[in-house]
Short mmCIF file of C-alpha atoms in Angstrom, two decimals:
data_model
loop_
_atom_site.label_atom_id
_atom_site.label_comp_id
_atom_site.label_asym_id
_atom_site.label_seq_id
_atom_site.Cartn_x
_atom_site.Cartn_y
_atom_site.Cartn_z
CA UNK N 1 -18.46 -41.26 15.33
CA UNK N 2 -20.67 -38.53 15.53
CA UNK N 3 -18.04 -36.82 17.88
CA UNK N 4 -15.09 -37.98 15.17
CA UNK N 5 -16.98 -36.06 12.31
CA UNK N 6 -17.36 -33.11 14.91
CA UNK N 7 -13.75 -32.97 15.74
CA UNK N 8 -12.07 -33.28 12.40
CA UNK N 9 -14.34 -30.75 11.03
CA UNK N 10 -12.92 -28.18 13.37
CA UNK N 11 -9.40 -29.00 12.68
CA UNK N 12 -9.75 -28.79 9.12
CA UNK N 13 -10.65 -25.56 9.32
CA UNK N 14 -8.64 -24.58 11.93
CA UNK N 15 -6.13 -25.64 9.69
CA UNK N 16 -7.29 -23.95 6.40
CA UNK N 17 -6.93 -20.86 8.20
CA UNK N 18 -3.49 -21.53 9.29
CA UNK N 19 -2.23 -22.45 6.01
CA UNK N 20 -4.04 -19.38 4.30
CA UNK N 21 -2.05 -17.75 6.42
CA UNK N 22 1.16 -19.34 5.37
CA UNK N 23 0.20 -18.85 1.06
CA UNK N 24 -0.92 -15.02 2.03
CA UNK N 25 2.07 -13.84 3.82
CA UNK N 26 4.35 -12.85 0.92
CA UNK N 27 1.55 -10.26 0.80
CA UNK N 28 0.58 -9.48 3.66
CA UNK N 29 -0.43 -5.86 2.42
CA UNK N 30 -3.15 -3.29 2.03
CA UNK N 31 -4.71 -0.10 1.02
CA UNK N 32 -5.48 2.71 3.73
CA UNK N 33 -9.32 4.24 3.57
CA UNK N 34 -6.65 8.08 3.19
CA UNK N 35 -3.71 7.11 2.12
CA UNK N 36 -1.86 4.58 -0.21
CA UNK N 37 0.78 2.50 2.50
CA UNK N 38 0.64 -0.62 2.74
CA UNK N 39 -0.71 -2.47 6.39
CA UNK N 40 0.20 -5.44 7.52
CA UNK N 41 -3.16 -7.68 8.19
CA UNK N 42 -1.64 -11.48 9.37
CA UNK N 43 -0.21 -11.71 12.94
CA UNK N 44 0.37 -14.38 15.70
CA UNK N 45 1.14 -15.09 18.86
CA UNK N 46 1.19 -17.09 22.67
CA UNK N 47 -0.48 -16.20 25.49
CA UNK N 48 -0.58 -17.56 29.81
CA UNK N 49 -2.67 -16.87 31.99
CA UNK N 50 -5.12 -18.01 34.88
CA UNK N 51 -8.13 -20.89 34.65
CA UNK N 52 -10.97 -20.11 37.10
CA UNK N 53 -14.57 -22.16 37.76
CA UNK N 54 -15.81 -18.42 38.55
CA UNK N 55 -16.24 -15.57 37.02
CA UNK N 56 -17.56 -12.39 37.61
CA UNK N 57 -21.25 -13.14 36.50
CA UNK N 58 -21.06 -14.43 40.04
CA UNK N 59 -24.29 -16.89 40.06
CA UNK N 60 -21.98 -19.92 42.33
CA UNK N 61 -18.74 -19.92 43.11
CA UNK N 62 -16.12 -22.10 44.35
CA UNK N 63 -12.87 -22.30 46.22
CA UNK N 64 -10.51 -21.62 43.44
CA UNK N 65 -6.88 -22.45 43.42
CA UNK N 66 -5.95 -19.54 40.62
CA UNK N 67 -2.36 -19.50 41.16
CA UNK N 68 -2.08 -23.55 40.42
CA UNK N 69 -4.39 -23.43 37.37
CA UNK N 70 -2.55 -21.86 34.62
CA UNK N 71 -3.46 -22.15 30.82
CA UNK N 72 -1.36 -21.39 27.71
CA UNK N 73 -2.57 -21.00 23.99
CA UNK N 74 -1.60 -19.82 20.69
CA UNK N 75 -3.18 -17.63 17.63
CA UNK N 76 -3.59 -17.02 14.72
CA UNK N 77 -4.89 -13.77 13.53
CA UNK N 78 -6.27 -12.12 9.65
CA UNK N 79 -7.20 -8.10 10.31
CA UNK N 80 -10.32 -7.98 7.90
CA UNK N 81 -10.93 -4.19 8.24
CA UNK N 82 -8.86 -1.54 11.23
CA UNK N 83 -11.94 -2.68 13.91
CA UNK N 84 -12.22 -6.13 12.13
CA UNK N 85 -10.37 -8.71 13.03
CA UNK N 86 -10.83 -13.10 12.29
CA UNK N 87 -8.58 -14.80 15.07
CA UNK N 88 -8.24 -19.10 15.42
CA UNK N 89 -6.80 -19.64 19.38
CA UNK N 90 -5.18 -22.95 20.65
CA UNK N 91 -5.70 -23.36 24.07
CA UNK N 92 -4.42 -25.64 26.53
CA UNK N 93 -4.60 -25.85 29.91
CA UNK N 94 -6.05 -26.96 33.66
CA UNK N 95 -7.99 -25.96 36.40
CA UNK N 96 -8.24 -26.96 40.13
CA UNK N 97 -10.74 -25.90 42.64
CA UNK N 98 -11.38 -27.33 46.25
CA UNK N 99 -14.91 -29.02 46.50
CA UNK N 100 -14.74 -30.08 50.49
CA UNK N 101 -12.55 -30.56 52.97
CA UNK N 102 -9.16 -32.04 51.63
CA UNK N 103 -10.65 -32.89 48.72
CA UNK N 104 -9.37 -30.95 45.27
CA UNK N 105 -11.28 -31.08 42.14
CA UNK N 106 -9.23 -30.73 38.51
CA UNK N 107 -10.47 -30.18 34.96
CA UNK N 108 -8.07 -30.08 32.34
CA UNK N 109 -8.37 -28.62 29.20
CA UNK N 110 -6.34 -31.44 27.42
CA UNK N 111 -6.99 -29.29 24.33
CA UNK N 112 -9.29 -26.22 22.56
CA UNK N 113 -9.67 -24.66 19.35
CA UNK N 114 -12.02 -22.00 18.98
CA UNK N 115 -12.53 -19.45 16.21
CA UNK N 116 -13.65 -15.94 17.15
CA UNK N 117 -13.93 -12.82 15.66
CA UNK N 118 -12.32 -10.21 16.83
CA UNK N 119 -13.99 -5.95 17.01
CA UNK N 120 -11.98 -3.45 17.84
CA UNK N 121 -14.00 -0.82 20.34
CA UNK N 122 -11.71 2.42 19.44
CA UNK N 123 -8.05 2.99 18.71
CA UNK N 124 -6.83 5.62 20.74
CA UNK N 125 -3.47 6.73 18.29
CA UNK N 126 -1.29 9.11 17.87
CA UNK N 127 -0.31 8.24 14.93
CA UNK N 128 -1.16 5.42 12.15
CA UNK N 129 1.88 3.67 12.63
CA UNK N 130 1.11 2.66 16.39
CA UNK N 131 -1.39 2.75 18.59
CA UNK N 132 -1.29 3.87 22.22
CA UNK N 133 -4.20 1.51 23.03
CA UNK N 134 -6.97 -1.02 21.45
CA UNK N 135 -10.22 -1.75 23.83
CA UNK N 136 -11.80 -4.32 22.01
CA UNK N 137 -14.71 -7.74 22.38
CA UNK N 138 -14.52 -11.31 20.94
CA UNK N 139 -17.13 -13.70 20.16
CA UNK N 140 -17.26 -17.26 18.37
CA UNK N 141 -17.19 -21.07 18.82
CA UNK N 142 -15.25 -24.16 19.59
CA UNK N 143 -14.44 -27.02 20.04
CA UNK N 144 -12.84 -28.90 23.58
CA UNK N 145 -11.78 -31.94 24.46
CA UNK N 146 -10.98 -32.08 28.58
CA UNK N 147 -10.85 -34.32 31.70
CA UNK N 148 -12.20 -34.41 34.74
CA UNK N 149 -10.46 -35.85 38.69
CA UNK N 150 -12.42 -35.29 41.82
CA UNK N 151 -9.51 -36.15 44.41
CA UNK N 152 -8.54 -39.91 42.91
CA UNK N 153 -11.71 -40.13 41.55
CA UNK N 154 -11.38 -39.97 37.17
CA UNK N 155 -14.94 -38.53 36.67
CA UNK N 156 -14.03 -38.17 33.21
CA UNK N 157 -10.82 -38.57 30.27
CA UNK N 158 -10.80 -36.52 26.91
CA UNK N 159 -14.76 -35.58 26.53
CA UNK N 160 -15.49 -33.60 23.57
CA UNK N 161 -17.73 -30.73 23.33
CA UNK N 162 -18.70 -27.18 22.28
CA UNK N 163 -18.13 -24.01 23.67
CA UNK N 164 -19.21 -21.10 23.04
CA UNK N 165 -16.14 -18.62 24.01
CA UNK N 166 -16.29 -14.57 24.73
CA UNK N 167 -14.06 -12.15 26.09
CA UNK N 168 -12.96 -8.79 26.06
CA UNK N 169 -8.98 -6.89 26.41
CA UNK N 170 -7.10 -4.25 25.76
CA UNK N 171 -3.67 -4.15 23.70
CA UNK N 172 -1.53 -2.35 23.76
CA UNK N 173 0.78 -0.91 20.94
CA UNK N 174 4.75 -0.47 21.92
CA UNK N 175 5.91 -0.73 18.90
CA UNK N 176 5.08 -1.16 14.55
CA UNK N 177 4.70 -5.05 14.75
CA UNK N 178 4.44 -5.64 18.22
CA UNK N 179 1.28 -6.11 20.67
CA UNK N 180 1.02 -6.25 23.97
CA UNK N 181 -2.53 -8.35 24.82
CA UNK N 182 -4.37 -8.72 28.50
CA UNK N 183 -7.66 -10.11 27.99
CA UNK N 184 -10.40 -11.89 29.75
CA UNK N 185 -12.49 -14.82 28.70
CA UNK N 186 -15.53 -16.60 29.73
CA UNK N 187 -16.21 -19.82 27.49
CA UNK N 188 -20.07 -21.45 27.72
CA UNK N 189 -19.84 -25.29 27.93
CA UNK N 190 -22.73 -25.99 25.00
CA UNK N 191 -22.72 -29.86 24.51
CA UNK N 192 -22.42 -33.13 26.86
CA UNK N 193 -23.95 -33.08 29.94
CA UNK N 194 -21.11 -34.65 31.56
CA UNK N 195 -18.70 -32.38 30.40
CA UNK N 196 -21.19 -29.53 31.88
CA UNK N 197 -22.15 -30.87 35.48
CA UNK N 198 -18.30 -30.57 36.43
CA UNK N 199 -17.56 -27.15 35.42
CA UNK N 200 -19.46 -24.75 37.74
CA UNK N 201 -22.45 -22.66 36.01
CA UNK N 202 -21.27 -25.28 32.90
CA UNK N 203 -18.73 -21.84 32.09
CA UNK N 204 -14.96 -21.03 33.56
CA UNK N 205 -12.95 -17.82 33.03
CA UNK N 206 -9.52 -17.73 31.61
CA UNK N 207 -7.63 -14.60 32.45
CA UNK N 208 -4.02 -13.96 30.02
CA UNK N 209 -1.23 -12.10 28.69
CA UNK N 210 0.10 -12.48 25.32
CA UNK N 211 2.26 -10.57 23.03
CA UNK N 212 1.25 -10.77 19.63
CA UNK N 213 3.91 -10.16 16.47
CA UNK N 214 2.46 -9.32 13.02
CA UNK N 215 3.83 -10.52 9.78
CA UNK N 216 5.29 -9.17 6.74
CA UNK N 217 7.58 -6.35 5.45
CA UNK N 218 8.97 -4.16 9.44
CA UNK N 219 8.62 -1.15 6.97
CA UNK N 220 4.87 -1.75 7.20
CA UNK N 221 2.26 -0.64 10.42
CA UNK N 222 -0.72 -2.96 11.37
CA UNK N 223 -4.39 -2.31 9.47
CA UNK N 224 -5.82 -2.87 13.18
CA UNK N 225 -3.15 -0.09 14.43
CA UNK N 226 -4.59 2.26 11.30
CA UNK N 227 -6.39 5.34 12.27
CA UNK N 228 -8.15 7.17 9.91
CA UNK N 229 -7.81 10.62 12.34
CA UNK N 230 -4.38 10.40 12.27
CA UNK N 231 -3.83 9.08 8.81
CA UNK N 232 -6.19 12.46 8.05
CA UNK N 233 -4.12 14.56 10.18
CA UNK N 234 -0.71 13.44 8.60
CA UNK N 235 -2.63 13.82 4.86
CA UNK N 236 -3.24 17.23 5.78
CA UNK N 237 -0.25 18.60 7.41
CA UNK N 238 1.38 17.08 3.71
CA UNK N 239 -1.35 18.80 1.76
CA UNK N 240 -0.24 21.31 3.39
CA UNK N 241 3.24 21.65 2.86
CA UNK N 242 2.69 21.14 -1.08
CA UNK N 243 0.23 23.82 -1.26
CA UNK N 244 2.49 25.79 0.31
CA UNK N 245 5.63 25.19 -2.18
CA UNK N 246 3.26 25.09 -4.68
CA UNK N 247 3.02 29.10 -3.93
CA UNK N 248 5.81 29.84 -3.27
CA UNK N 249 6.67 28.49 -7.05
CA UNK N 250 3.96 30.04 -8.14
CA UNK N 251 5.47 33.90 -7.41
CA UNK N 252 9.55 32.98 -7.81
CA UNK N 253 7.36 32.00 -11.24
CA UNK N 254 5.34 35.50 -11.29
CA UNK N 255 8.97 38.43 -9.62
CA UNK N 256 10.59 36.39 -12.24
CA UNK N 257 8.22 37.33 -15.00
CA UNK N 258 7.80 40.35 -13.86
CA UNK N 259 11.98 40.87 -14.46
CA UNK N 260 11.89 40.06 -17.54
CA UNK N 261 8.73 41.91 -18.57
CA UNK N 262 11.21 44.95 -17.29
CA UNK N 263 14.30 44.25 -19.12
CA UNK N 264 12.68 42.98 -22.10
CA UNK N 265 10.37 47.04 -21.99
CA UNK N 266 13.54 49.06 -21.57
CA UNK N 267 15.82 51.01 -23.71
CA UNK N 268 19.34 50.77 -21.81
CA UNK N 269 21.02 52.69 -25.21
CA UNK N 270 18.39 55.17 -25.19
CA UNK N 271 17.56 55.11 -28.45
CA UNK N 272 14.13 54.96 -28.50
CA UNK N 273 13.75 51.31 -29.20
CA UNK N 274 12.61 48.94 -26.30
CA UNK N 275 14.74 46.55 -25.59
CA UNK N 276 13.14 43.17 -26.80
CA UNK N 277 13.17 44.90 -30.66
CA UNK N 278 16.56 46.09 -30.63
CA UNK N 279 18.74 44.49 -32.53
CA UNK N 280 21.78 46.27 -31.85
CA UNK N 281 22.29 47.42 -28.62
CA UNK N 282 24.80 49.46 -27.15
CA UNK N 283 24.23 51.91 -30.02
CA UNK N 284 25.89 55.77 -28.92
CA UNK N 285 24.51 58.74 -27.54
CA UNK N 286 22.50 60.25 -29.77
CA UNK N 287 22.71 57.77 -33.07
CA UNK N 288 19.49 57.41 -35.34
CA UNK N 289 18.90 54.25 -35.72
CA UNK N 290 16.15 52.57 -37.86
CA UNK N 291 13.33 50.71 -35.80
CA UNK N 292 15.03 47.63 -35.05
CA UNK N 293 16.96 49.53 -32.78
CA UNK N 294 20.26 49.53 -35.23
CA UNK N 295 22.28 52.81 -36.89
CA UNK N 296 20.92 54.38 -40.51
CA UNK N 297 24.52 54.40 -42.38
CA UNK N 298 23.11 56.84 -44.37
CA UNK N 299 20.86 60.15 -42.99
CA UNK N 300 19.46 62.51 -44.81
CA UNK N 301 18.68 65.97 -43.25
CA UNK N 302 14.67 67.11 -44.22
CA UNK N 303 14.60 70.53 -42.46
CA UNK N 304 10.73 71.04 -43.31
CA UNK N 305 8.26 73.58 -41.88
CA UNK N 306 5.96 71.68 -39.15
CA UNK N 307 3.02 71.87 -40.80
CA UNK N 308 -1.26 72.54 -38.75
CA UNK N 309 -2.90 68.57 -38.77
CA UNK N 310 -5.77 68.94 -40.97
CA UNK N 311 -8.56 66.43 -41.21
CA UNK N 312 -7.06 64.73 -43.56
CA UNK N 313 -3.88 64.15 -42.18
CA UNK N 314 -6.31 62.68 -39.33
CA UNK N 315 -8.18 60.41 -42.31
CA UNK N 316 -5.08 58.68 -42.70
CA UNK N 317 -4.21 57.96 -38.40
CA UNK N 318 -8.27 56.99 -38.26
CA UNK N 319 -7.12 53.95 -41.84
CA UNK N 320 -4.32 53.00 -40.07
CA UNK N 321 -5.87 52.03 -36.49
CA UNK N 322 -9.50 50.63 -38.50
CA UNK N 323 -7.49 48.52 -40.85
CA UNK N 324 -5.05 47.58 -37.51
CA UNK N 325 -4.88 44.14 -36.98
CA UNK N 326 -2.04 41.41 -34.87
CA UNK N 327 -1.96 37.93 -34.49
CA UNK N 328 -3.64 36.93 -31.85
CA UNK N 329 -2.28 36.97 -28.62
CA UNK N 330 0.34 38.29 -29.84
CA UNK N 331 2.30 41.32 -30.73
CA UNK N 332 3.22 40.35 -34.33
CA UNK N 333 1.59 42.96 -37.36
CA UNK N 334 -0.52 41.58 -40.19
CA UNK N 335 0.67 41.92 -43.46
CA UNK N 336 -2.72 43.73 -44.42
CA UNK N 337 -1.95 46.99 -42.00
CA UNK N 338 1.53 47.29 -43.54
CA UNK N 339 -0.44 49.80 -46.37
CA UNK N 340 -2.04 52.53 -43.97
CA UNK N 341 0.95 52.40 -41.50
CA UNK N 342 3.02 53.27 -44.21
CA UNK N 343 0.65 56.71 -45.31
CA UNK N 344 0.89 57.00 -41.29
CA UNK N 345 4.93 56.63 -41.89
CA UNK N 346 5.04 59.17 -44.89
CA UNK N 347 2.85 61.71 -42.82
CA UNK N 348 5.56 61.89 -39.31
CA UNK N 349 8.51 62.21 -41.39
CA UNK N 350 6.64 64.59 -44.08
CA UNK N 351 5.72 67.04 -41.56
CA UNK N 352 7.62 66.10 -38.68
CA UNK N 353 4.51 65.53 -36.87
CA UNK N 354 4.94 63.63 -33.22
CA UNK N 355 2.96 60.52 -32.51
CA UNK N 356 1.53 58.85 -29.45
CA UNK N 357 1.36 55.14 -29.68
CA UNK N 358 -1.64 53.74 -26.52
CA UNK N 359 -1.80 49.95 -26.47
CA UNK N 360 -5.51 48.65 -24.92
CA UNK N 361 -6.80 45.49 -24.36
CA UNK N 362 -10.75 44.03 -23.00
CA UNK N 363 -10.54 42.80 -19.53
CA UNK N 364 -10.11 38.56 -21.36
CA UNK N 365 -7.58 37.27 -19.16
CA UNK N 366 -4.54 37.55 -16.75
CA UNK N 367 -4.92 42.38 -16.35
CA UNK N 368 -0.13 41.46 -15.81
CA UNK N 369 -0.11 39.55 -19.48
CA UNK N 370 -2.86 42.32 -20.44
CA UNK N 371 -0.64 45.02 -20.07
CA UNK N 372 2.54 43.13 -21.29
CA UNK N 373 0.66 42.41 -24.60
CA UNK N 374 -0.78 45.98 -25.12
CA UNK N 375 2.83 47.34 -24.29
CA UNK N 376 4.23 45.44 -26.69
CA UNK N 377 1.69 46.22 -29.74
CA UNK N 378 2.73 49.54 -29.54
CA UNK N 379 6.11 49.22 -29.07
CA UNK N 380 5.49 47.07 -32.19
CA UNK N 381 4.25 49.77 -34.36
CA UNK N 382 6.34 51.54 -33.11
CA UNK N 383 9.06 50.14 -34.33
CA UNK N 384 7.03 49.30 -37.94
CA UNK N 385 7.27 53.10 -38.24
CA UNK N 386 10.35 53.46 -37.76
CA UNK N 387 12.20 50.71 -40.03
CA UNK N 388 10.08 53.08 -42.79
CA UNK N 389 12.16 56.42 -41.44
CA UNK N 390 9.62 57.87 -38.80
CA UNK N 391 11.83 59.42 -36.31
CA UNK N 392 12.04 57.12 -32.91
CA UNK N 393 12.18 59.78 -31.06
CA UNK N 394 9.08 61.56 -31.35
CA UNK N 395 6.88 58.18 -31.44
CA UNK N 396 5.73 57.85 -28.19
CA UNK N 397 4.77 53.74 -27.10
CA UNK N 398 3.06 53.07 -23.57
CA UNK N 399 1.21 50.06 -23.23
CA UNK N 400 -2.53 50.53 -20.73
CA UNK N 401 -3.93 46.98 -20.62
CA UNK N 402 -7.71 46.30 -19.68
CA UNK N 403 -8.01 49.82 -18.13
CA UNK N 404 -9.01 52.41 -20.79
CA UNK N 405 -12.24 50.53 -21.69
CA UNK N 406 -14.14 52.55 -24.50
CA UNK N 407 -17.51 49.83 -24.41
CA UNK N 408 -18.43 48.20 -22.35
CA UNK N 409 -16.13 44.28 -21.70
CA UNK N 410 -20.33 42.14 -21.37
CA UNK N 411 -20.61 41.08 -25.36
CA UNK N 412 -18.47 40.73 -27.61
CA UNK N 413 -18.59 43.44 -29.47
CA UNK N 414 -17.30 45.72 -27.36
CA UNK N 415 -14.63 43.45 -26.63
CA UNK N 416 -13.41 43.51 -30.03
CA UNK N 417 -13.34 47.61 -29.60
CA UNK N 418 -12.00 47.62 -26.52
CA UNK N 419 -8.67 45.74 -28.35
CA UNK N 420 -7.35 48.65 -30.01
CA UNK N 421 -3.93 50.99 -30.57
CA UNK N 422 -4.66 54.56 -30.70
CA UNK N 423 -2.49 57.25 -32.65
CA UNK N 424 -2.73 60.46 -31.38
CA UNK N 425 -1.18 63.53 -33.32
CA UNK N 426 0.48 66.33 -31.90
#
């Protein structure tokens, strides 16, 4: 009665693992540690090999007829981690030995079922899809039923008992979903004294070769063949390629911005107004234009004698510098600056002075951006003065960016002083 209960429990456990396989076959995927690719975790296989009463552990030995001692079986496996799997084995066969001259003993394994943990010792892989070589060890617990016959005498029939399966082996990945399995198992019989006595040293070996087939999407690799090192190398190569593409794109964008800046700040029609501020491009040579680059329809020709620059003149320029304000990060002049700029324009018209405008910034932000902003602000002031009647040809606008500070950029006050447009009369 106890043996029937034990046998039933073992079969229920093995069938439960098998049913779980088919219940989950539709989603046999997981995520790699370094990547997000799906990986197959379920597999089935078949194997065949040779039984022997002799093992490499030594001790007693008998004359075995190994090539007449054939075993075969199948297995179902669930890979839990790249290095750890749980395998259910089903096995049967028989082994023959010579116990006396012309006297043969035959032990038949009617059936044997076991559940083992399979530990992959290493993964010799050149890529993440197909392992070249995977050595492994395994151990677990099993239940078996066997017969024993010596000559024509039946010693026992269908005796059941527990055994401990252990083994070592190698797997060779021949494709993304197929492995060749070479293994050597030693099974230790742990129950039923009658059964033990029929097996030399209470154990027997099983040398076998088999094929393992991964279940699930054929495009996905196997988890047990997964190599973290190979995957990391692949990820690093992809990231390096992406970085090179990003750097190339950034350089292209920077060159495009430089080309656009050069185009904006150029003066194709030589009217003294930069292209960006020129609303009437292509004016003829020598045409007098306003601050937007458009021809002045009514031109007054006023000839005045150039005067010496006085302290009052310098005060007008100084007031304009003090009151000059722009929108944050832009070249747009705020309206509160117009009154003092109008006085500077009147000074240029009345006294026929020339004016140099020099734009400056602090060192906050990129140098190219600061150079561009300082140049645009100087050009904006020039455009405004010309719109108030000043001669565009007598006004020079230059941008120096952060290259000529007058105060330390380490303080807010110093940076504020460095953000300026200087006016030089001559």
